[in-house]
Each structure stands twice: as C-alpha cells, then as structure tokens.
Coordinates of N, CA and C and ligand atoms in Angstrom, one line a residue:
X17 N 154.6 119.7 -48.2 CA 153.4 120.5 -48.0 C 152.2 119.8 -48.3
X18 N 151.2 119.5 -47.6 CA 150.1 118.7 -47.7 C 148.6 119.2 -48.2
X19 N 149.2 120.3 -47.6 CA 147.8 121.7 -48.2 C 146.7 121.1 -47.1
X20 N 147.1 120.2 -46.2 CA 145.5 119.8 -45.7 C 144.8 120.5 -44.5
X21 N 145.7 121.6 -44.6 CA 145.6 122.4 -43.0 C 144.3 123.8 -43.8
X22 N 144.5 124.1 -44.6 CA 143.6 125.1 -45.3 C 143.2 124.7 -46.6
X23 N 143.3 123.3 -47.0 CA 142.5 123.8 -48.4 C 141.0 123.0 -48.4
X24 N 140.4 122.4 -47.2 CA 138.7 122.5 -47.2 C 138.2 123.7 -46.6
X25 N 138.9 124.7 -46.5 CA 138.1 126.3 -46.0 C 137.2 126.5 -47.2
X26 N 136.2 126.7 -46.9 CA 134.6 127.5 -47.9 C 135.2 129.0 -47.4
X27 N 135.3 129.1 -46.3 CA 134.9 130.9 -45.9 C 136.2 131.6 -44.7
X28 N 136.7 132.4 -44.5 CA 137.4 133.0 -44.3 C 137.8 134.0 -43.9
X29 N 137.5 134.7 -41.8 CA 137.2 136.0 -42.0 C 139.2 136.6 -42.2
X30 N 139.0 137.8 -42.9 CA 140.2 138.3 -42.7 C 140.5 139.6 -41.3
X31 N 141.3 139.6 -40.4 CA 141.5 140.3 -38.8 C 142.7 141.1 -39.6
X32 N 142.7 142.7 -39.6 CA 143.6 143.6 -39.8 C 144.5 143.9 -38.1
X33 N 145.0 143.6 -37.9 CA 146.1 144.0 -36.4 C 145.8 145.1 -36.1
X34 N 145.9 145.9 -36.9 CA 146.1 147.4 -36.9 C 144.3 148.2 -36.5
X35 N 143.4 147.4 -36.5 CA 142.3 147.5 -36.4 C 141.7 147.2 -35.3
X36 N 141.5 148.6 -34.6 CA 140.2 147.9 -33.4 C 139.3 147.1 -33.5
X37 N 138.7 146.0 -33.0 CA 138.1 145.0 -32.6 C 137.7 144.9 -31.0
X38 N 136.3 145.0 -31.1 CA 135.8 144.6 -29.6 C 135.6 143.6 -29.4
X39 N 135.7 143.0 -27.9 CA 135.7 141.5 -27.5 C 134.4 140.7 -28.4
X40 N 133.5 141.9 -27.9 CA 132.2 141.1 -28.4 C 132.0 141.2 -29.8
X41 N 132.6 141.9 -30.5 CA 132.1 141.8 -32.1 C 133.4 140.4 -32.4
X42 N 134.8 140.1 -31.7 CA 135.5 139.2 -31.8 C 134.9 138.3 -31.6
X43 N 134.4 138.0 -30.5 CA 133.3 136.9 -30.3 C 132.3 136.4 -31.1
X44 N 131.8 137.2 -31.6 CA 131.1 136.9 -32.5 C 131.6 136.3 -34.2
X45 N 132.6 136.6 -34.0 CA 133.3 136.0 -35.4 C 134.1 135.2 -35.0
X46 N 134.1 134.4 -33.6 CA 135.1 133.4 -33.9 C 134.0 132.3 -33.5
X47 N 133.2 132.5 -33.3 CA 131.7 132.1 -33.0 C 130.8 132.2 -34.2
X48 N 131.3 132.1 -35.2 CA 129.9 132.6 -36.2 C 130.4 131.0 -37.1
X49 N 131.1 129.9 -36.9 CA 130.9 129.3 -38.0 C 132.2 128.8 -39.3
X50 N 132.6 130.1 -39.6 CA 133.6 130.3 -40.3 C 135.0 129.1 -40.1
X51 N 135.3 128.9 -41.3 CA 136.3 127.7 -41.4 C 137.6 128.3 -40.5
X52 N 137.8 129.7 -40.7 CA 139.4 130.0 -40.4 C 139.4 131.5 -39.9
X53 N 140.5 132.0 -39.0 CA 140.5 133.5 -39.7 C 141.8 133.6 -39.6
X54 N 142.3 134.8 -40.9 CA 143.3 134.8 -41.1 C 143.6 136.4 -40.7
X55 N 145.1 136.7 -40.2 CA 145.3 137.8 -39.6 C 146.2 138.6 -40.6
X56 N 145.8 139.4 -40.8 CA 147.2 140.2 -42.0 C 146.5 141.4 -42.2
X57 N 147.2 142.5 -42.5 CA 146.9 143.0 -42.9 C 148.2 144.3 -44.1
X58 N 148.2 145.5 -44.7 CA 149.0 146.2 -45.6 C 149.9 146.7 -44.9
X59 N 149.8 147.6 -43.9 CA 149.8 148.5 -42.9 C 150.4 148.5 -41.6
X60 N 150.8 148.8 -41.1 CA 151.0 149.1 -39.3 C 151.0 147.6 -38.5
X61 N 151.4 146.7 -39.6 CA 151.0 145.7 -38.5 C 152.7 145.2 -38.1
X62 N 152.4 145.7 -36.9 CA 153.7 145.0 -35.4 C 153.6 143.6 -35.2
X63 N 154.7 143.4 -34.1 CA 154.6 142.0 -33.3 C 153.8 142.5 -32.5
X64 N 154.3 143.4 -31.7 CA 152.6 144.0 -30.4 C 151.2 143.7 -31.2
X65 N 151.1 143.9 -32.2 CA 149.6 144.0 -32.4 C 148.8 142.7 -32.8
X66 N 150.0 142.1 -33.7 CA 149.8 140.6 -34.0 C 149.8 139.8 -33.0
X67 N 151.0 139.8 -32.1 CA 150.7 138.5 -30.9 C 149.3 139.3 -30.3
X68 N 148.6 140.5 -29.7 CA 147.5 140.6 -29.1 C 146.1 140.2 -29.6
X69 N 146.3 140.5 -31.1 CA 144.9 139.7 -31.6 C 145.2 138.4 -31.7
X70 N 146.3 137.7 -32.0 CA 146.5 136.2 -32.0 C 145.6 135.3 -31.0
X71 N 146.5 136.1 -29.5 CA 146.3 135.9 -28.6 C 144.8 136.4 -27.8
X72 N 144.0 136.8 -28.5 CA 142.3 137.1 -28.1 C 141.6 135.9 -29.1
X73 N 142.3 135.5 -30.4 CA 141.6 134.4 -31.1 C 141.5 133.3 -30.5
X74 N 143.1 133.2 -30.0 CA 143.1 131.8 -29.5 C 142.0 131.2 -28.5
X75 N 141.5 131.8 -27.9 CA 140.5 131.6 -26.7 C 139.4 130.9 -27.3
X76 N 139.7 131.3 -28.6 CA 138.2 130.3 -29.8 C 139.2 129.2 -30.3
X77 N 137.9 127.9 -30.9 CA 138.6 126.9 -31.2 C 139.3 127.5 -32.7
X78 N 138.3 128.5 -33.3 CA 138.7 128.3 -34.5 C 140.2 128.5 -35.1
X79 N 140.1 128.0 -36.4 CA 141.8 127.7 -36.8 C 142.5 129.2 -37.2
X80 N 143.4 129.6 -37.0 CA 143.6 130.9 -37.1 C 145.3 131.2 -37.9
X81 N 145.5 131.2 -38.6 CA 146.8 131.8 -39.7 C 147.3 132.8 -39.7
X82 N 148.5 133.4 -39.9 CA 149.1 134.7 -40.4 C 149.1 134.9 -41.8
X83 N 149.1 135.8 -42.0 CA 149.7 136.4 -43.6 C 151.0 137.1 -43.5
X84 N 152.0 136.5 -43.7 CA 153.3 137.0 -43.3 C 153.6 138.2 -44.6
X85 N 153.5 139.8 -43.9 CA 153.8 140.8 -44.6 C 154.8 141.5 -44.2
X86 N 155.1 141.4 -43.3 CA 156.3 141.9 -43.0 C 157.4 141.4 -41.9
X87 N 158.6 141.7 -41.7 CA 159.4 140.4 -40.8 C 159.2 140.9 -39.4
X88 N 158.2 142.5 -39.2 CA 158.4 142.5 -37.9 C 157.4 142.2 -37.3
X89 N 156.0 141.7 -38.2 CA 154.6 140.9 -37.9 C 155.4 139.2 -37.9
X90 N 156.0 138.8 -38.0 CA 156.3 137.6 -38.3 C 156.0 136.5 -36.7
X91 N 154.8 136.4 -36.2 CA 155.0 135.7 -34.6 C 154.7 134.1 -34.7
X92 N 155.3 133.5 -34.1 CA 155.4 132.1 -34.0 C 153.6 131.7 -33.0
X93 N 152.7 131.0 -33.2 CA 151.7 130.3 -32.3 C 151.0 130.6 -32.9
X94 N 150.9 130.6 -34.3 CA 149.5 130.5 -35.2 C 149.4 128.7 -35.5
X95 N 147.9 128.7 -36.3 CA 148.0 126.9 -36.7 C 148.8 127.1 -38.0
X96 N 148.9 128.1 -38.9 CA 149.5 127.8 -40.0 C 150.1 129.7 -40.7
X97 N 151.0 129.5 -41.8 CA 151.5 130.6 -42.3 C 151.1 130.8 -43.6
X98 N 151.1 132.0 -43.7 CA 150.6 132.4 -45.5 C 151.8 133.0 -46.0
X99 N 152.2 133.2 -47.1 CA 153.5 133.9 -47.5 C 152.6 134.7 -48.8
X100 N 152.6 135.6 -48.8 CA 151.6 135.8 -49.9 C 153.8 136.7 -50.9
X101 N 153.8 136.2 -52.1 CA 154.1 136.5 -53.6 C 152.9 137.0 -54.7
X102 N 153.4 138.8 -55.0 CA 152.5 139.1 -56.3 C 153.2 138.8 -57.3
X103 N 152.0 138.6 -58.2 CA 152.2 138.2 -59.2 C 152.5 139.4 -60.2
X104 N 151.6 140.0 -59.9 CA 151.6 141.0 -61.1 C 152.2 142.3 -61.2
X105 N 153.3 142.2 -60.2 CA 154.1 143.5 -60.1 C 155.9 142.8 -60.5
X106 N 156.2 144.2 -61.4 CA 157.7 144.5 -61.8 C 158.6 144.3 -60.3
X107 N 158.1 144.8 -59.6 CA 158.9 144.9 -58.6 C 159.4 143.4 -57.4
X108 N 160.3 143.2 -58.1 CA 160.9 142.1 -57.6 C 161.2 141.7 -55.7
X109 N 160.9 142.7 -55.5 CA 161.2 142.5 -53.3 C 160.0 142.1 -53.4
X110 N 158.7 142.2 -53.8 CA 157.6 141.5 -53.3 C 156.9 140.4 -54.0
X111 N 158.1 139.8 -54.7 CA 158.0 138.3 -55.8 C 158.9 137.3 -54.7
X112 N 160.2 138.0 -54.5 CA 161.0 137.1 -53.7 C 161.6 137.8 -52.7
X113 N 161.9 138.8 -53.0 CA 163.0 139.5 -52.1 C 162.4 139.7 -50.9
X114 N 161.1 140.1 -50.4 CA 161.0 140.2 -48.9 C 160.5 138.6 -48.2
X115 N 160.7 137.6 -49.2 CA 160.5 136.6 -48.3 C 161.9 135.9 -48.6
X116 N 162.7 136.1 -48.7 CA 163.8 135.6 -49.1 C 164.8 136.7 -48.0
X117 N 164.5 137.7 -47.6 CA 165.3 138.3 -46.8 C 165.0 137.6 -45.3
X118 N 163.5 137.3 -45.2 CA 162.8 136.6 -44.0 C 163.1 135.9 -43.9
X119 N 163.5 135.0 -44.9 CA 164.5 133.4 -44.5 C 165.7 133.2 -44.4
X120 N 166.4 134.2 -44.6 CA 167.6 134.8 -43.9 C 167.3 134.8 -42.8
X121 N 166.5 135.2 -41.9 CA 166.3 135.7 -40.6 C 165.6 134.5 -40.1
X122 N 164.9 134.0 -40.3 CA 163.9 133.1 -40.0 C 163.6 131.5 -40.0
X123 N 164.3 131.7 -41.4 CA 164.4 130.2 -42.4 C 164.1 128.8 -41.0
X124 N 165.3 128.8 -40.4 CA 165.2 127.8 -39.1 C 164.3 127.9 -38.7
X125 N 163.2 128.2 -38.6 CA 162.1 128.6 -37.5 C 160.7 128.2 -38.2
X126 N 160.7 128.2 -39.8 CA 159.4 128.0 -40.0 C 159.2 127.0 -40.5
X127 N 157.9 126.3 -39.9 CA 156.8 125.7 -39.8 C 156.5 124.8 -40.7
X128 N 157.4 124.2 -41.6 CA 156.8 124.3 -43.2 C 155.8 123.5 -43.3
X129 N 155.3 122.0 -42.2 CA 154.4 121.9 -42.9 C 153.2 122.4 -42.9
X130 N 153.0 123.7 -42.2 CA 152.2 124.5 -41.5 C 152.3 126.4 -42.8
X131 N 153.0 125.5 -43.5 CA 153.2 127.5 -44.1 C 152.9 126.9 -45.9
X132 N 152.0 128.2 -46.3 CA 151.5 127.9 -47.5 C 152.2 129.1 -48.6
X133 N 152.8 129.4 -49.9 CA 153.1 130.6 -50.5 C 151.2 130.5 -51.3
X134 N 151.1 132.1 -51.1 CA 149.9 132.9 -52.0 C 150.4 133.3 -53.2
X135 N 150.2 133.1 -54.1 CA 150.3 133.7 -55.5 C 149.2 134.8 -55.5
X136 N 149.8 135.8 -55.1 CA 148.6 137.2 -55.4 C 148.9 137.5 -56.8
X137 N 147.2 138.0 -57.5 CA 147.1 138.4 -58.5 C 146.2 139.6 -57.5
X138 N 147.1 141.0 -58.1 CA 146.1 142.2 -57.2 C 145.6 142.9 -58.5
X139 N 143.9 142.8 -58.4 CA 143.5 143.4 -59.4 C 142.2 145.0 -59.0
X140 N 142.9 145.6 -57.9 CA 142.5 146.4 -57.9 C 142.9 147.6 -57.3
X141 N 143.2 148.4 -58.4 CA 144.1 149.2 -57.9 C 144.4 150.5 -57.2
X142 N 143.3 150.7 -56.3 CA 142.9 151.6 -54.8 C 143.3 151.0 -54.1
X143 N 143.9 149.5 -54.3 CA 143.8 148.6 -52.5 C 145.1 148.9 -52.3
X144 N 145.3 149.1 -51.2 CA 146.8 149.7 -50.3 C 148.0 148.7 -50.8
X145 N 147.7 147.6 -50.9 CA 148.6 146.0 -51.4 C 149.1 146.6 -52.7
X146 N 147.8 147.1 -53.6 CA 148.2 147.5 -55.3 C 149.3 148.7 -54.9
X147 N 148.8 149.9 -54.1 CA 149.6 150.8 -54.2 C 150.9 150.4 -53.6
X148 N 151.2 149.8 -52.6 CA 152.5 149.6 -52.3 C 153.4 148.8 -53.2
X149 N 152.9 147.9 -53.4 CA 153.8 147.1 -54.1 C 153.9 147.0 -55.9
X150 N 153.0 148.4 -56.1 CA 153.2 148.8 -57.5 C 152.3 147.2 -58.9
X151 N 151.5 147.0 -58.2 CA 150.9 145.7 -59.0 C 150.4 146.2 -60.1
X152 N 150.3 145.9 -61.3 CA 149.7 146.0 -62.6 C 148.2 145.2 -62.5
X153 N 147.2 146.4 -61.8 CA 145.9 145.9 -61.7 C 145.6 146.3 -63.0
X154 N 145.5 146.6 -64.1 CA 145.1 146.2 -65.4 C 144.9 145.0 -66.4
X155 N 144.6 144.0 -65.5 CA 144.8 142.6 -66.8 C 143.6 142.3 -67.2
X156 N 143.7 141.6 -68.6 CA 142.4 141.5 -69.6 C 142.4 140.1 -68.8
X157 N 141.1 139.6 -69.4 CA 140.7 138.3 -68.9 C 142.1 137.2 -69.0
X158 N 142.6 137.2 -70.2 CA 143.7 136.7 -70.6 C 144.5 136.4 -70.1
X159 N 145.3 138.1 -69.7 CA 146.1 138.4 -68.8 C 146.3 137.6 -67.4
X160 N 144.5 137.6 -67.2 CA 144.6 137.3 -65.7 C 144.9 135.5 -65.4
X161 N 144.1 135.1 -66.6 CA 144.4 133.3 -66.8 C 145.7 132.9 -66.8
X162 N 147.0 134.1 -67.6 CA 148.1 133.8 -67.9 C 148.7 133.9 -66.5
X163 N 148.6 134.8 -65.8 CA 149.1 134.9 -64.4 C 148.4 133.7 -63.5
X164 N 147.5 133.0 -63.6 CA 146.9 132.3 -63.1 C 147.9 131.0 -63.2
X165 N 147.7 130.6 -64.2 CA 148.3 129.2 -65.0 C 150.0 129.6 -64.7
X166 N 150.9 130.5 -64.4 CA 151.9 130.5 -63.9 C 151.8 130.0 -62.6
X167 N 151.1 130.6 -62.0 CA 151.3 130.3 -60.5 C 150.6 128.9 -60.6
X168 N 149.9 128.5 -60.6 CA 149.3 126.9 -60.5 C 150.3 125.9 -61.1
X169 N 150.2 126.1 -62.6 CA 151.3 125.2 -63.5 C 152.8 125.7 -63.2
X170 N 153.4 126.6 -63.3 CA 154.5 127.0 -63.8 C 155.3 126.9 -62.3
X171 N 154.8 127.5 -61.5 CA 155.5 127.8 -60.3 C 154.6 126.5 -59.2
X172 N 153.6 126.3 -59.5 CA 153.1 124.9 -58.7 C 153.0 125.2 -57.0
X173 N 152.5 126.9 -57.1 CA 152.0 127.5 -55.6 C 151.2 126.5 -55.4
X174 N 151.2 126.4 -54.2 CA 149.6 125.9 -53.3 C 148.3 126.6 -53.6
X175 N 148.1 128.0 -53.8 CA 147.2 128.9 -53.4 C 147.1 130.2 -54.3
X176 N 146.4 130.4 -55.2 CA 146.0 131.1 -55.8 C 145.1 132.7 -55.3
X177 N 145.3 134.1 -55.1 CA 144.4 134.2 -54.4 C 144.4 135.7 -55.3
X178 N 143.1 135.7 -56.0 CA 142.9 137.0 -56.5 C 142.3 138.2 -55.6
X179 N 142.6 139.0 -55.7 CA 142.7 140.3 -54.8 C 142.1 141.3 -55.2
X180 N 140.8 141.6 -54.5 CA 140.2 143.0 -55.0 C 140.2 143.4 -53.5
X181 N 140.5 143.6 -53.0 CA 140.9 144.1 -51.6 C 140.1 145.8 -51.4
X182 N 138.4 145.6 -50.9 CA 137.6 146.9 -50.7 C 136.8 147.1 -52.3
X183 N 136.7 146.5 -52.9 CA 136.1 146.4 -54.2 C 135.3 145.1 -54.4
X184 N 134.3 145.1 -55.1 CA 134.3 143.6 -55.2 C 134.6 143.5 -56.5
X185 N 135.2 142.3 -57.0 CA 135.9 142.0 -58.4 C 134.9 141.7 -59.3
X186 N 135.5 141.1 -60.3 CA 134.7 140.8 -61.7 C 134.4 139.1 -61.5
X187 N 133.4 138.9 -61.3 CA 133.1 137.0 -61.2 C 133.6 136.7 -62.3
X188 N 133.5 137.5 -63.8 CA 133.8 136.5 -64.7 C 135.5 135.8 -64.5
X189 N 136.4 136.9 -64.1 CA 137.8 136.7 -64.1 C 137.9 135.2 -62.7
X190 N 136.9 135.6 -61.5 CA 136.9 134.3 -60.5 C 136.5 133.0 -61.8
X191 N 135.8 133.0 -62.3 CA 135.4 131.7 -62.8 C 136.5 131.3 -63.6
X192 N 136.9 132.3 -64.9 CA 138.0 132.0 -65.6 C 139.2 131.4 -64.7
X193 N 139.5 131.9 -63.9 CA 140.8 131.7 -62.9 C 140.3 130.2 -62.3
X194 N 139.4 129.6 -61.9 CA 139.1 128.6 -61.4 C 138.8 127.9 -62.9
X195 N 138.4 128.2 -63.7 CA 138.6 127.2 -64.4 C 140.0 126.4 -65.3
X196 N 140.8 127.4 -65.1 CA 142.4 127.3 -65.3 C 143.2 126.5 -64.6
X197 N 142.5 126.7 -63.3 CA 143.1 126.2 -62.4 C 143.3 124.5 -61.9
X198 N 144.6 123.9 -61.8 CA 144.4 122.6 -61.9 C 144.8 121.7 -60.7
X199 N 145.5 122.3 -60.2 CA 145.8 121.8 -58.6 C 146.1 122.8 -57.5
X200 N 146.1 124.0 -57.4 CA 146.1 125.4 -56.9 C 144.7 125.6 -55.8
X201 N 144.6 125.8 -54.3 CA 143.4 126.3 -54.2 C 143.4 127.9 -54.5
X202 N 141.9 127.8 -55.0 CA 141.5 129.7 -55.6 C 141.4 130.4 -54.4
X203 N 141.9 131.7 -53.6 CA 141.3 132.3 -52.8 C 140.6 133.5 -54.2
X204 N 139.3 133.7 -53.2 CA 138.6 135.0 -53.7 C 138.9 136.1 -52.3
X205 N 139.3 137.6 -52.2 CA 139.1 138.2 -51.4 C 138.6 140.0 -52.2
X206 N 137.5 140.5 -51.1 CA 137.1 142.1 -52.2 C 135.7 142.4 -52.0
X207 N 135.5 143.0 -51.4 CA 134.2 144.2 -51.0 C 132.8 142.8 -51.3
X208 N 133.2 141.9 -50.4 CA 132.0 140.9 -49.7 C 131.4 141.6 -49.0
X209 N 130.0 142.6 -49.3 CA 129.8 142.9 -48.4 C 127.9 142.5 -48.2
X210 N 127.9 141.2 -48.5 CA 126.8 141.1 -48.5 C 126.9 139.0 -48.7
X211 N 125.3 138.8 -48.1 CA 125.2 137.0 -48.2 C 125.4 137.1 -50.0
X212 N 124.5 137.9 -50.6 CA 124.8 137.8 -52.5 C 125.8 137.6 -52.9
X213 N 126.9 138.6 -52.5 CA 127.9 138.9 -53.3 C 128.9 137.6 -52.8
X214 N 128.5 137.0 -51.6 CA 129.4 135.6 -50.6 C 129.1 134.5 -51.9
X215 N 127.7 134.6 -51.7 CA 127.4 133.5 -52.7 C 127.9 133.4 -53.9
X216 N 127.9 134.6 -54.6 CA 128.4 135.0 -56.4 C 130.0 134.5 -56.2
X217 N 130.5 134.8 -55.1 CA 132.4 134.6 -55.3 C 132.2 132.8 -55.2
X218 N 131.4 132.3 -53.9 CA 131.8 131.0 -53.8 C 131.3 130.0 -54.6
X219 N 130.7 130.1 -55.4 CA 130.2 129.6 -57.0 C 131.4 129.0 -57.7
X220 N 132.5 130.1 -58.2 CA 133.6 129.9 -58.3 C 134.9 129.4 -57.1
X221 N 135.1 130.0 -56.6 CA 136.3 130.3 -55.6 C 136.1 129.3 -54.7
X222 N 137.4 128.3 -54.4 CA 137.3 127.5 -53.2 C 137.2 127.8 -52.4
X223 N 137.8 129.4 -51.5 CA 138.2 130.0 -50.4 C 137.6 131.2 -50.7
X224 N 136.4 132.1 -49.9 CA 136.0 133.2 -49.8 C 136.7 134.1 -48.6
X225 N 137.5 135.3 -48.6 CA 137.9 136.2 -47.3 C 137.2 137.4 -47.5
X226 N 136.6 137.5 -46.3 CA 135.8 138.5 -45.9 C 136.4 139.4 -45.2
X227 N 136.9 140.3 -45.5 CA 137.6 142.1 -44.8 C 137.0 142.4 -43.4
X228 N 136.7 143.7 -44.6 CA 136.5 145.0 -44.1 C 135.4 145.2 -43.5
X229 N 134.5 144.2 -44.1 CA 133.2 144.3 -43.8 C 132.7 144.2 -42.4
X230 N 133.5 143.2 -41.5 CA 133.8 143.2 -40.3 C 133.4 144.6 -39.4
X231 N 134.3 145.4 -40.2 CA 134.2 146.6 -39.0 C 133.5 147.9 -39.2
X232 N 132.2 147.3 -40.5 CA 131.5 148.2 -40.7 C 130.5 147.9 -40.4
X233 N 129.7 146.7 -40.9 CA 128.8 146.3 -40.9 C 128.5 144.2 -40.5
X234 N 128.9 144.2 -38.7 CA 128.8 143.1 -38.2 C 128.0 142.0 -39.1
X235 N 126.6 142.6 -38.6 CA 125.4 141.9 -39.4 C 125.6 141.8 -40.7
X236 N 126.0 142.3 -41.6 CA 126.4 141.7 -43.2 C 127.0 140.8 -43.1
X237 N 128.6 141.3 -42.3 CA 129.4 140.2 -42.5 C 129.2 138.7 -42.2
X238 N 128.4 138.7 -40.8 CA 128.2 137.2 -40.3 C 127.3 136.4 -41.1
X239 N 126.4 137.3 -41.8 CA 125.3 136.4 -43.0 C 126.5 135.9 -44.1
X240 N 127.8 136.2 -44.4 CA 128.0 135.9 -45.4 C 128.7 133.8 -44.8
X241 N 128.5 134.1 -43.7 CA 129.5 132.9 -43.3 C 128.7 131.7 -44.2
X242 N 127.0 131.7 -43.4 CA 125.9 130.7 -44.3 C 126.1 130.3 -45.8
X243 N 126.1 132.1 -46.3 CA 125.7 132.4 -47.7 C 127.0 131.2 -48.1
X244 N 128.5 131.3 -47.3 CA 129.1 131.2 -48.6 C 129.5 129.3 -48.4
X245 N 129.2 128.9 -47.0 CA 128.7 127.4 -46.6 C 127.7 126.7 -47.4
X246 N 126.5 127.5 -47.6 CA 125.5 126.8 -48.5 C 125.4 126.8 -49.9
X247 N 127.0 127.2 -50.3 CA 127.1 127.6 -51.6 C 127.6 126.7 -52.6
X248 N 127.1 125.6 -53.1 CA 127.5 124.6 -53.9 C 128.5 125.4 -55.2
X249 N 129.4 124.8 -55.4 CA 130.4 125.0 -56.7 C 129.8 125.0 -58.2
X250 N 129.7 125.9 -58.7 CA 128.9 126.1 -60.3 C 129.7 125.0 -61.3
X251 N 129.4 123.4 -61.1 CA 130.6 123.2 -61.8 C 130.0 123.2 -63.3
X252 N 128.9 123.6 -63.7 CA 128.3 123.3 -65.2 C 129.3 124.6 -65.6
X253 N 129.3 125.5 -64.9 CA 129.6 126.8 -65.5 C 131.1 126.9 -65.2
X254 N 131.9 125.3 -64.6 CA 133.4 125.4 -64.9 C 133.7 124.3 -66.0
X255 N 132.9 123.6 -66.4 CA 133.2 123.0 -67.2 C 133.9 123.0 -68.5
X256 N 135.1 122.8 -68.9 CA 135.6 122.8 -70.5 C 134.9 123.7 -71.2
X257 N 135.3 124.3 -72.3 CA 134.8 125.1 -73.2 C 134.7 124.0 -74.3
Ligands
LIG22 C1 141.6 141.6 -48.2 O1 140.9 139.9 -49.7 C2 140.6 140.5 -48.4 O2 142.9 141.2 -48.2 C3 139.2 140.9 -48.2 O3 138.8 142.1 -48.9 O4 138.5 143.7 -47.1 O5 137.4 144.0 -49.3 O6 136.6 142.2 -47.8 P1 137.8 143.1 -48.2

C-alpha cells in the first residue's frame, strides 16, 4: 500500500448515495477544485444508488473513492477504496467483523493497491455512524491520543480520521491527534460549514471532508475548497511539547 493515491488530498467533498444531488449543484463540486470526492454514506446506501452517483462523477476528471459501509454498496470503478474500522466502539462487527465478512465475499476482487483501512475515532454522538455502531463518543483529550497512537503506531493504519459527522469538533483534540500522529494521514470530517471553520480544521488535519453542507448551503460549501487549499499547516503549534 503506497498511500500515494490519497495522502496529498488538502480537501475532500463527501457524496451521501442516498441524497439527492442536481446535475448542476454536481457540477459544481466536481468543478470547484477539490482534491477528491469521496462517496459513502450511514444509511440507505445500495449498489443502485452508488454505481448512479459514481457514474454522474465520472464525467469529471476528479478522483473519486468509496467508503465501503456496507457489502451491498460495495461497486467496483472507483479510483480507490476506504474501509473505514471504529475505533472506539465495544462492538466488534464494526472493528473487524463487517470487513472480514466482505472478504469472504470479496477478498479476490479488491484493489489493494487502490484500498486504504480508516481508523475512525467517532466523537460525536448524534451522528448516525455513533448511533449505529454504538461508539464511545466520550473521550478525554487523552483518551482520544490513546485511540490515536493505536491506530497510527499500534495497528499502523494508513488513515486516521476523526469524526464529528454534523457537528463541528473540538480543534484542540485535531491538533493533539496530529501531533501524535507519526506516519498515519489525519482525516478531519464535522459541521464544516463555513471557509473559517475549513481553515481552523486544516491548520491541523491533513485531509479536510466536507458533508452535509453540500446540500444545504452550495455557496458555503464551495468557499471552503480555497479556505482549506490556502491553508498552510500550524506547524509551531505541532511542535513537541
Ligand atoms: C461525514 O466527516 C464527514 O462523514 C463530514 O461531516 O457532513 O458534518 O460535513 P459533515
């Protein structure tokens, strides 16, 4: 695994399957700039819905991934795969077991130098991800570094991606988590809904994904593409303690 297919992404829109999208607000975000977009979403997402928005991205150059959530979203003719693993839930089918049932079914078929595992840390616990999969969004700064430094050091994921999914998170936990961090890219994803709040995540965070904001507010979202491109890395403020 070379990591070289996604780890110079700055910015990141995220496409829900299950969500209406018009041509032209699509257009506009496959047109705005952005390094990647990635398709996934909690919910309702099919093969019908996944190959259809796949197949409306494709028509743009940009690079386009799955988030594999479930085995019947699972479509082959993306540039690359996400496997996203939580971290911070008891519940063992969504540490190994639903990707380990998928490779039972699948194993021959995937991609690998094209597929990345996510170490999710979900730390917020309204987001549909927390409620399903039972995640312990309560961790102290601590907590969160400890889950951090497993997945980077311990387990030696590719991809780190803290999760406030409709919220936006606590920066200080992004910076701690990136400064932990030693060969892992950080994703940041959570209630970006603004060029500010693009810029505050990508300070820290190698990888910024932008939601929901998409389908509320076009014009927010597409400023955050700039915001989070012209956003140089705080490294005084990752520096060693
Ligand atoms: C969701 O991290 C992404 O998986 C983005 O979050 O939808 O809150 O922008 P938002």
């Amino acid at each position: 695994m070379s990591g070289e297919w996604y780890s110079g992404w700055r910015h990141v829109f995220k496409l829900d399957p299950e969500r209406e999208i018009s041509d032209a607000d699509l257009d506009a975000i496959c047109m705005s700039g952005t390094d990647a977009i990635i398709v996934g979403g909690s919910t309702g997402v099919t093969f019908d819905n996944t190959v259809d928005l796949m197949s409306r991205i494709r028509r743009y150059e940009v690079a386009c991934a799955l988030e594999v959530s479930t085995l019947e979203g699972a479509v082959p003719g993306f540039d690359g795969y996400f496997v996203p693993l939580v971290l911070n839930t008891n519940r063992s089918e969504w540490i190994n077991g639903k990707q380990t049932e998928g490779l039972v079914e699948y194993g021959t078929f995937v991609p690998w130098e094209e597929t990345a595992a996510q170490g999710y840390i979900i730390l917020n616990a309204e987001a549909t991800a927390a409620k399903i999969t039972g995640a312990h969004t309560e961790l102290s700064e601590q907590e969160v570094v400890a889950h951090v430094q497993m997945a980077d050091r311990l387990m030696r994921l590719p991809i780190v991606y803290l999760e406030y999914s409709g919220k936006f998170g606590s920066m200080e936990y992004v910076r701690q988590a990136r400064k932990s961090i030693q060969q892992a890219t950080l994703f940041y994803g959570g209630g970006i809904d603004s060029a500010e709040k693009a810029r505050d995540a990508a300070q820290y965070a190698h990888t910024v994904v932008v939601g929901n904001i998409v389908y509320s507010d076009l014009t927010a979202a597409l400023a955050t593409v700039a915001a989070v491109q012209e956003t140089v890395v705080d490294s005084v403020s990752l520096a060693p303690d």
